[in-house]
């Protein structure tokens, strides 16, 4: 398969054929993110994408899941994205699901009819990096939208019939009252957006990014394991969406947590309490890859 640069995908897409339709991220200014800093954003020509699909057909034969890379495939021109989706469904008879990351700015640029047309053409799941429900935090990390626009982007995705998977970032606001407000505002936004899945990842400083450099010189406080667990606790205590598939088991997380809400809430909170009391182990910095 032909890929340009490092390829990222959500953990849940480990079985998917990764098709690079865009290179990099159309936004690429978030202060905490270093994923696509080495790539200049561009949309790959349809001819190249079709060639890749034909190669995948030869190499894999049958494909059931496809994830469209890179960081914000929804930014691609709607007509071109429809053409890619049609080509995928024509090429792979056993195809069940096509997914992609959706940046909030690109999502809001698409009309409701465009989002629906893409859904009807077989784009089924969108991953939205919400990061925080706090307007101040979103603006500080240069996400490109505030909390209200982020909510609108998520609601548009839901209303168009997608399986919406939201990611939030623990530790993005710093410690103390800022951490508490970040947790509460994030729970509030999730409750209003009503995604089907929520992944809470933990912020890990990336050298060479504005926030990573601020963390390295002590200008941005990185949460301890205890402070991070207290933030997850705030999230779990205040999220009321049901049903919700909740995961906090990414490599960046101190304590792997996973379950359905509301039925597993007490069990998950008990795990956190035990970890806070030292009765359950948490991942070391080494295990988290630091
Ligand atoms: S929109 Fe996503 S991929 Fe792009 S810079 Fe921000 S966090 Fe990174």
Tab-separated table of C-alpha atoms and ligand atoms in Angstrom:
chain	number	residue	atom	x	y	z
A	1	UNK	CA	0.000	0.000	0.000
A	2	UNK	CA	1.166	3.558	-0.677
A	3	UNK	CA	1.215	6.012	2.210
A	4	UNK	CA	2.737	9.439	2.702
A	5	UNK	CA	4.259	10.083	6.154
A	6	UNK	CA	3.099	8.627	9.459
A	7	UNK	CA	-0.445	7.289	9.390
A	8	UNK	CA	-2.766	7.617	12.417
A	9	UNK	CA	-6.084	5.902	13.009
A	10	UNK	CA	-8.431	5.510	15.985
A	11	UNK	CA	-7.729	2.344	18.039
A	12	UNK	CA	-11.141	0.931	17.062
A	13	UNK	CA	-10.076	0.919	13.390
A	14	UNK	CA	-7.288	-1.622	13.837
A	15	UNK	CA	-9.005	-4.038	11.461
A	16	UNK	CA	-9.707	-1.420	8.786
A	17	UNK	CA	-8.028	-0.919	5.452
A	18	UNK	CA	-6.491	2.563	5.755
A	19	UNK	CA	-7.048	4.609	2.626
A	20	UNK	CA	-5.254	7.948	2.524
A	21	UNK	CA	-7.542	10.402	0.737
A	22	UNK	CA	-6.004	13.566	2.167
A	23	UNK	CA	-2.491	14.163	3.401
A	24	UNK	CA	-2.219	15.885	6.795
A	25	UNK	CA	-4.841	17.969	8.558
A	26	UNK	CA	-6.662	20.930	6.987
A	27	UNK	CA	-6.598	22.757	10.336
A	28	UNK	CA	-3.233	21.734	11.812
A	29	UNK	CA	-2.957	24.520	14.385
A	30	UNK	CA	-4.025	22.808	17.627
A	31	UNK	CA	-1.327	23.634	20.169
A	32	UNK	CA	-1.265	20.138	21.721
A	33	UNK	CA	-1.148	18.089	18.505
A	34	UNK	CA	1.966	17.044	16.651
A	35	UNK	CA	0.460	14.362	14.409
A	36	UNK	CA	0.622	16.157	11.084
A	37	UNK	CA	3.113	18.950	11.720
A	38	UNK	CA	5.493	17.420	9.151
A	39	UNK	CA	2.857	17.338	6.400
A	40	UNK	CA	1.508	20.093	4.217
A	41	UNK	CA	-2.235	19.525	3.827
A	42	UNK	CA	-3.463	18.447	0.408
A	43	UNK	CA	-6.169	16.314	-1.115
A	44	UNK	CA	-4.823	13.380	-3.104
A	45	UNK	CA	-5.917	13.245	-6.768
A	46	UNK	CA	-8.843	10.892	-7.409
A	47	UNK	CA	-6.728	8.949	-9.918
A	48	UNK	CA	-4.194	8.066	-7.197
A	49	UNK	CA	-6.942	7.138	-4.729
A	50	UNK	CA	-8.582	4.846	-7.291
A	51	UNK	CA	-5.213	3.211	-7.977
A	52	UNK	CA	-4.808	2.562	-4.241
A	53	UNK	CA	-8.277	1.015	-4.032
A	54	UNK	CA	-7.424	-1.293	-6.950
A	55	UNK	CA	-4.135	-2.241	-5.243
A	56	UNK	CA	-5.990	-2.988	-1.996
A	57	UNK	CA	-8.413	-5.211	-3.881
A	58	UNK	CA	-5.472	-7.190	-5.306
A	59	UNK	CA	-3.587	-7.318	-2.004
A	60	UNK	CA	-6.362	-7.905	0.549
A	61	UNK	CA	-9.082	-9.381	-1.643
A	62	UNK	CA	-12.062	-8.844	0.606
A	63	UNK	CA	-12.275	-5.772	2.856
A	64	UNK	CA	-15.007	-5.218	5.456
A	65	UNK	CA	-13.947	-1.909	6.966
A	66	UNK	CA	-12.234	1.158	5.575
A	67	UNK	CA	-10.881	4.161	7.460
A	68	UNK	CA	-10.254	7.296	5.403
A	69	UNK	CA	-7.010	9.029	6.423
A	70	UNK	CA	-5.508	11.527	7.283
A	71	UNK	CA	-6.639	13.867	10.023
A	72	UNK	CA	-9.776	15.408	8.549
A	73	UNK	CA	-11.001	13.472	5.491
A	74	UNK	CA	-14.411	15.145	5.701
A	75	UNK	CA	-12.678	18.316	4.447
A	76	UNK	CA	-12.430	16.780	0.968
A	77	UNK	CA	-14.763	18.162	-1.700
A	78	UNK	CA	-18.143	16.435	-1.295
A	79	UNK	CA	-18.421	15.297	-4.933
A	80	UNK	CA	-14.951	13.723	-4.779
A	81	UNK	CA	-15.672	12.069	-1.443
A	82	UNK	CA	-18.910	10.648	-2.870
A	83	UNK	CA	-16.947	9.292	-5.838
A	84	UNK	CA	-14.435	7.606	-3.487
A	85	UNK	CA	-17.232	6.069	-1.416
A	86	UNK	CA	-18.975	4.732	-4.526
A	87	UNK	CA	-15.696	3.260	-5.773
A	88	UNK	CA	-15.117	1.540	-2.421
A	89	UNK	CA	-18.590	-0.020	-2.247
A	90	UNK	CA	-18.340	-1.127	-5.917
A	91	UNK	CA	-14.886	-2.654	-5.377
A	92	UNK	CA	-15.477	-4.488	-2.088
A	93	UNK	CA	-18.762	-6.449	-2.083
A	94	UNK	CA	-18.322	-7.471	1.578
A	95	UNK	CA	-17.739	-3.872	2.765
A	96	UNK	CA	-19.660	-3.087	5.958
A	97	UNK	CA	-18.405	0.277	7.196
A	98	UNK	CA	-16.440	3.334	6.103
A	99	UNK	CA	-15.225	5.775	8.785
A	100	UNK	CA	-13.183	8.966	8.985
A	101	UNK	CA	-12.036	11.724	11.322
A	102	UNK	CA	-14.160	14.859	11.030
A	103	UNK	CA	-12.731	18.222	12.054
A	104	UNK	CA	-15.369	20.601	13.490
A	105	UNK	CA	-14.520	23.416	11.051
A	106	UNK	CA	-14.796	21.130	8.001
A	107	UNK	CA	-17.994	19.579	9.337
A	108	UNK	CA	-19.621	22.991	9.713
A	109	UNK	CA	-18.500	23.957	6.203
A	110	UNK	CA	-20.524	21.068	4.791
A	111	UNK	CA	-24.237	21.689	4.280
A	112	UNK	CA	-26.720	19.398	6.017
A	113	UNK	CA	-27.656	17.899	2.635
A	114	UNK	CA	-24.001	17.168	1.854
A	115	UNK	CA	-23.539	15.375	5.166
A	116	UNK	CA	-26.684	13.336	4.528
A	117	UNK	CA	-25.575	12.459	0.976
A	118	UNK	CA	-22.240	11.201	2.299
A	119	UNK	CA	-24.021	9.149	4.954
A	120	UNK	CA	-26.310	7.640	2.312
A	121	UNK	CA	-23.253	6.852	0.174
A	122	UNK	CA	-21.927	4.659	2.981
A	123	UNK	CA	-19.792	6.872	5.226
A	124	UNK	CA	-21.111	5.494	8.494
A	125	UNK	CA	-18.952	6.567	11.422
A	126	UNK	CA	-17.280	9.915	12.126
A	127	UNK	CA	-14.714	10.544	14.862
A	128	UNK	CA	-14.860	14.085	16.249
A	129	UNK	CA	-12.023	15.452	18.387
A	130	UNK	CA	-14.059	17.550	20.853
A	131	UNK	CA	-11.158	17.748	23.346
A	132	UNK	CA	-13.039	19.989	25.807
A	133	UNK	CA	-16.447	21.464	26.442
A	134	UNK	CA	-14.882	24.645	27.767
A	135	UNK	CA	-14.973	27.571	25.383
A	136	UNK	CA	-11.847	29.048	26.984
A	137	UNK	CA	-9.884	25.812	26.662
A	138	UNK	CA	-10.915	25.295	23.018
A	139	UNK	CA	-9.822	28.818	22.146
A	140	UNK	CA	-6.586	28.510	24.129
A	141	UNK	CA	-5.581	25.329	22.258
A	142	UNK	CA	-6.608	26.886	18.902
A	143	UNK	CA	-9.087	24.183	17.993
A	144	UNK	CA	-10.629	26.529	15.429
A	145	UNK	CA	-14.067	26.593	17.084
A	146	UNK	CA	-15.586	27.437	20.455
A	147	UNK	CA	-17.882	25.230	22.520
A	148	UNK	CA	-21.067	26.340	20.781
A	149	UNK	CA	-19.735	25.584	17.289
A	150	UNK	CA	-18.300	22.287	18.505
A	151	UNK	CA	-21.736	21.326	19.775
A	152	UNK	CA	-23.300	22.330	16.455
A	153	UNK	CA	-20.768	20.199	14.536
A	154	UNK	CA	-21.558	17.158	16.690
A	155	UNK	CA	-25.290	17.677	16.431
A	156	UNK	CA	-25.072	17.976	12.654
A	157	UNK	CA	-23.218	14.693	12.486
A	158	UNK	CA	-25.834	13.030	14.702
A	159	UNK	CA	-28.763	14.507	12.800
A	160	UNK	CA	-27.336	13.265	9.494
A	161	UNK	CA	-27.471	9.728	10.909
A	162	UNK	CA	-23.795	8.974	11.596
A	163	UNK	CA	-22.410	6.802	14.347
A	164	UNK	CA	-20.646	9.611	16.256
A	165	UNK	CA	-17.483	8.795	18.212
A	166	UNK	CA	-16.166	11.689	20.302
A	167	UNK	CA	-12.685	12.055	21.784
A	168	UNK	CA	-11.907	14.342	24.744
A	169	UNK	CA	-8.534	15.139	26.273
A	170	UNK	CA	-7.978	14.886	30.030
A	171	UNK	CA	-5.483	17.369	31.439
A	172	UNK	CA	-5.900	19.919	28.664
A	173	UNK	CA	-6.807	22.776	31.013
A	174	UNK	CA	-4.134	22.497	33.684
A	175	UNK	CA	-4.797	21.764	37.351
A	176	UNK	CA	-7.036	22.831	40.217
A	177	UNK	CA	-10.192	24.757	39.437
A	178	UNK	CA	-9.286	24.833	35.708
A	179	UNK	CA	-9.280	21.025	35.663
A	180	UNK	CA	-12.622	20.864	37.464
A	181	UNK	CA	-14.217	23.379	35.073
A	182	UNK	CA	-12.823	21.479	32.063
A	183	UNK	CA	-14.363	18.241	33.381
A	184	UNK	CA	-17.748	19.804	34.128
A	185	UNK	CA	-17.964	21.744	30.852
A	186	UNK	CA	-16.925	18.663	28.882
A	187	UNK	CA	-19.608	16.525	30.534
A	188	UNK	CA	-22.159	19.236	29.787
A	189	UNK	CA	-21.189	19.396	26.113
A	190	UNK	CA	-21.279	15.596	25.786
A	191	UNK	CA	-24.739	15.543	27.360
A	192	UNK	CA	-25.993	18.068	24.817
A	193	UNK	CA	-24.278	16.386	21.843
A	194	UNK	CA	-25.348	12.818	22.711
A	195	UNK	CA	-22.642	10.830	20.904
A	196	UNK	CA	-22.809	7.026	20.776
A	197	UNK	CA	-19.177	6.570	21.867
A	198	UNK	CA	-16.830	8.625	24.020
A	199	UNK	CA	-13.090	8.117	24.424
A	200	UNK	CA	-11.259	10.080	27.114
A	201	UNK	CA	-7.533	10.249	26.337
A	202	UNK	CA	-4.888	11.804	28.581
A	203	UNK	CA	-2.799	14.740	27.418
A	204	UNK	CA	0.851	13.824	26.889
A	205	UNK	CA	3.185	16.711	25.937
A	206	UNK	CA	4.537	16.479	22.396
A	207	UNK	CA	7.931	18.175	22.000
A	208	UNK	CA	7.978	20.868	19.328
A	209	UNK	CA	4.306	21.799	19.759
A	210	UNK	CA	3.378	25.067	21.523
A	211	UNK	CA	1.746	23.284	24.482
A	212	UNK	CA	4.461	20.637	24.665
A	213	UNK	CA	7.124	23.338	24.819
A	214	UNK	CA	5.140	25.234	27.476
A	215	UNK	CA	4.938	22.015	29.502
A	216	UNK	CA	8.685	21.415	29.127
A	217	UNK	CA	9.558	24.816	30.623
A	218	UNK	CA	6.934	24.556	33.368
A	219	UNK	CA	4.623	27.202	31.902
A	220	UNK	CA	1.821	24.649	31.440
A	221	UNK	CA	1.145	22.258	34.346
A	222	UNK	CA	0.771	18.614	33.337
A	223	UNK	CA	-1.624	16.731	35.610
A	224	UNK	CA	-0.375	14.003	37.908
A	225	UNK	CA	-1.989	10.567	37.760
A	226	UNK	CA	-4.165	11.468	40.788
A	227	UNK	CA	-5.330	14.743	39.246
A	228	UNK	CA	-6.091	12.970	35.971
A	229	UNK	CA	-8.156	10.300	37.726
A	230	UNK	CA	-10.081	13.030	39.560
A	231	UNK	CA	-10.890	14.601	36.194
A	232	UNK	CA	-12.211	11.272	34.829
A	233	UNK	CA	-14.252	10.968	37.997
A	234	UNK	CA	-15.870	14.372	37.321
A	235	UNK	CA	-16.677	13.269	33.779
A	236	UNK	CA	-18.232	9.973	34.845
A	237	UNK	CA	-20.245	11.564	37.652
A	238	UNK	CA	-21.720	14.199	35.366
A	239	UNK	CA	-22.332	12.483	32.030
A	240	UNK	CA	-26.006	11.599	31.690
A	241	UNK	CA	-26.137	10.446	28.031
A	242	UNK	CA	-27.552	6.968	27.717
A	243	UNK	CA	-26.668	4.623	26.309
A	244	UNK	CA	-23.018	5.613	25.917
A	245	UNK	CA	-20.042	3.405	25.086
A	246	UNK	CA	-17.292	4.875	27.304
A	247	UNK	CA	-13.596	4.103	26.875
A	248	UNK	CA	-10.598	5.453	28.732
A	249	UNK	CA	-8.199	2.638	27.875
A	250	UNK	CA	-5.868	4.344	25.397
A	251	UNK	CA	-2.112	3.918	25.958
A	252	UNK	CA	-2.036	7.482	27.316
A	253	UNK	CA	-4.439	6.699	30.189
A	254	UNK	CA	-3.241	5.905	33.718
A	255	UNK	CA	-6.065	3.504	34.549
A	256	UNK	CA	-7.743	1.474	31.794
A	257	UNK	CA	-11.512	1.996	32.053
A	258	UNK	CA	-14.170	0.760	29.677
A	259	UNK	CA	-17.890	0.165	29.938
A	260	UNK	CA	-21.410	1.119	29.052
A	261	UNK	CA	-23.165	4.047	30.699
A	262	UNK	CA	-25.195	4.245	32.776
A	263	UNK	CA	-25.043	0.567	33.823
A	264	UNK	CA	-21.262	0.468	34.505
A	265	UNK	CA	-20.947	3.911	36.105
A	266	UNK	CA	-20.694	2.713	39.723
A	267	UNK	CA	-18.265	-0.056	38.779
A	268	UNK	CA	-16.000	2.412	36.921
A	269	UNK	CA	-16.178	4.970	39.752
A	270	UNK	CA	-15.281	2.227	42.219
A	271	UNK	CA	-12.197	1.363	40.139
A	272	UNK	CA	-11.164	5.023	40.263
A	273	UNK	CA	-11.718	5.237	44.038
A	274	UNK	CA	-9.607	2.133	44.556
A	275	UNK	CA	-6.825	3.548	42.386
A	276	UNK	CA	-6.964	6.872	44.266
A	277	UNK	CA	-6.700	4.963	47.560
A	278	UNK	CA	-3.728	2.987	46.305
A	279	UNK	CA	-5.705	-0.289	46.231
A	280	UNK	CA	-5.384	-0.702	42.460
A	281	UNK	CA	-2.328	-0.207	40.291
A	282	UNK	CA	-2.040	2.531	37.698
A	283	UNK	CA	0.189	2.588	34.641
A	284	UNK	CA	3.684	3.959	35.160
A	285	UNK	CA	5.022	6.761	32.945
A	286	UNK	CA	7.148	4.094	31.236
A	287	UNK	CA	4.075	2.030	30.434
A	288	UNK	CA	2.429	5.157	29.056
A	289	UNK	CA	5.407	5.594	26.725
A	290	UNK	CA	6.922	8.629	28.468
B	1	LIG	S1	-7.800	19.124	14.114
B	1	LIG	FE1	-7.107	17.162	14.995
B	1	LIG	S2	-5.453	16.429	13.646
B	1	LIG	FE2	-5.791	18.598	13.168
B	1	LIG	S3	-4.283	19.686	14.418
B	1	LIG	FE3	-6.197	19.612	15.618
B	1	LIG	S4	-6.052	17.749	16.879
B	1	LIG	FE4	-4.460	17.601	15.273
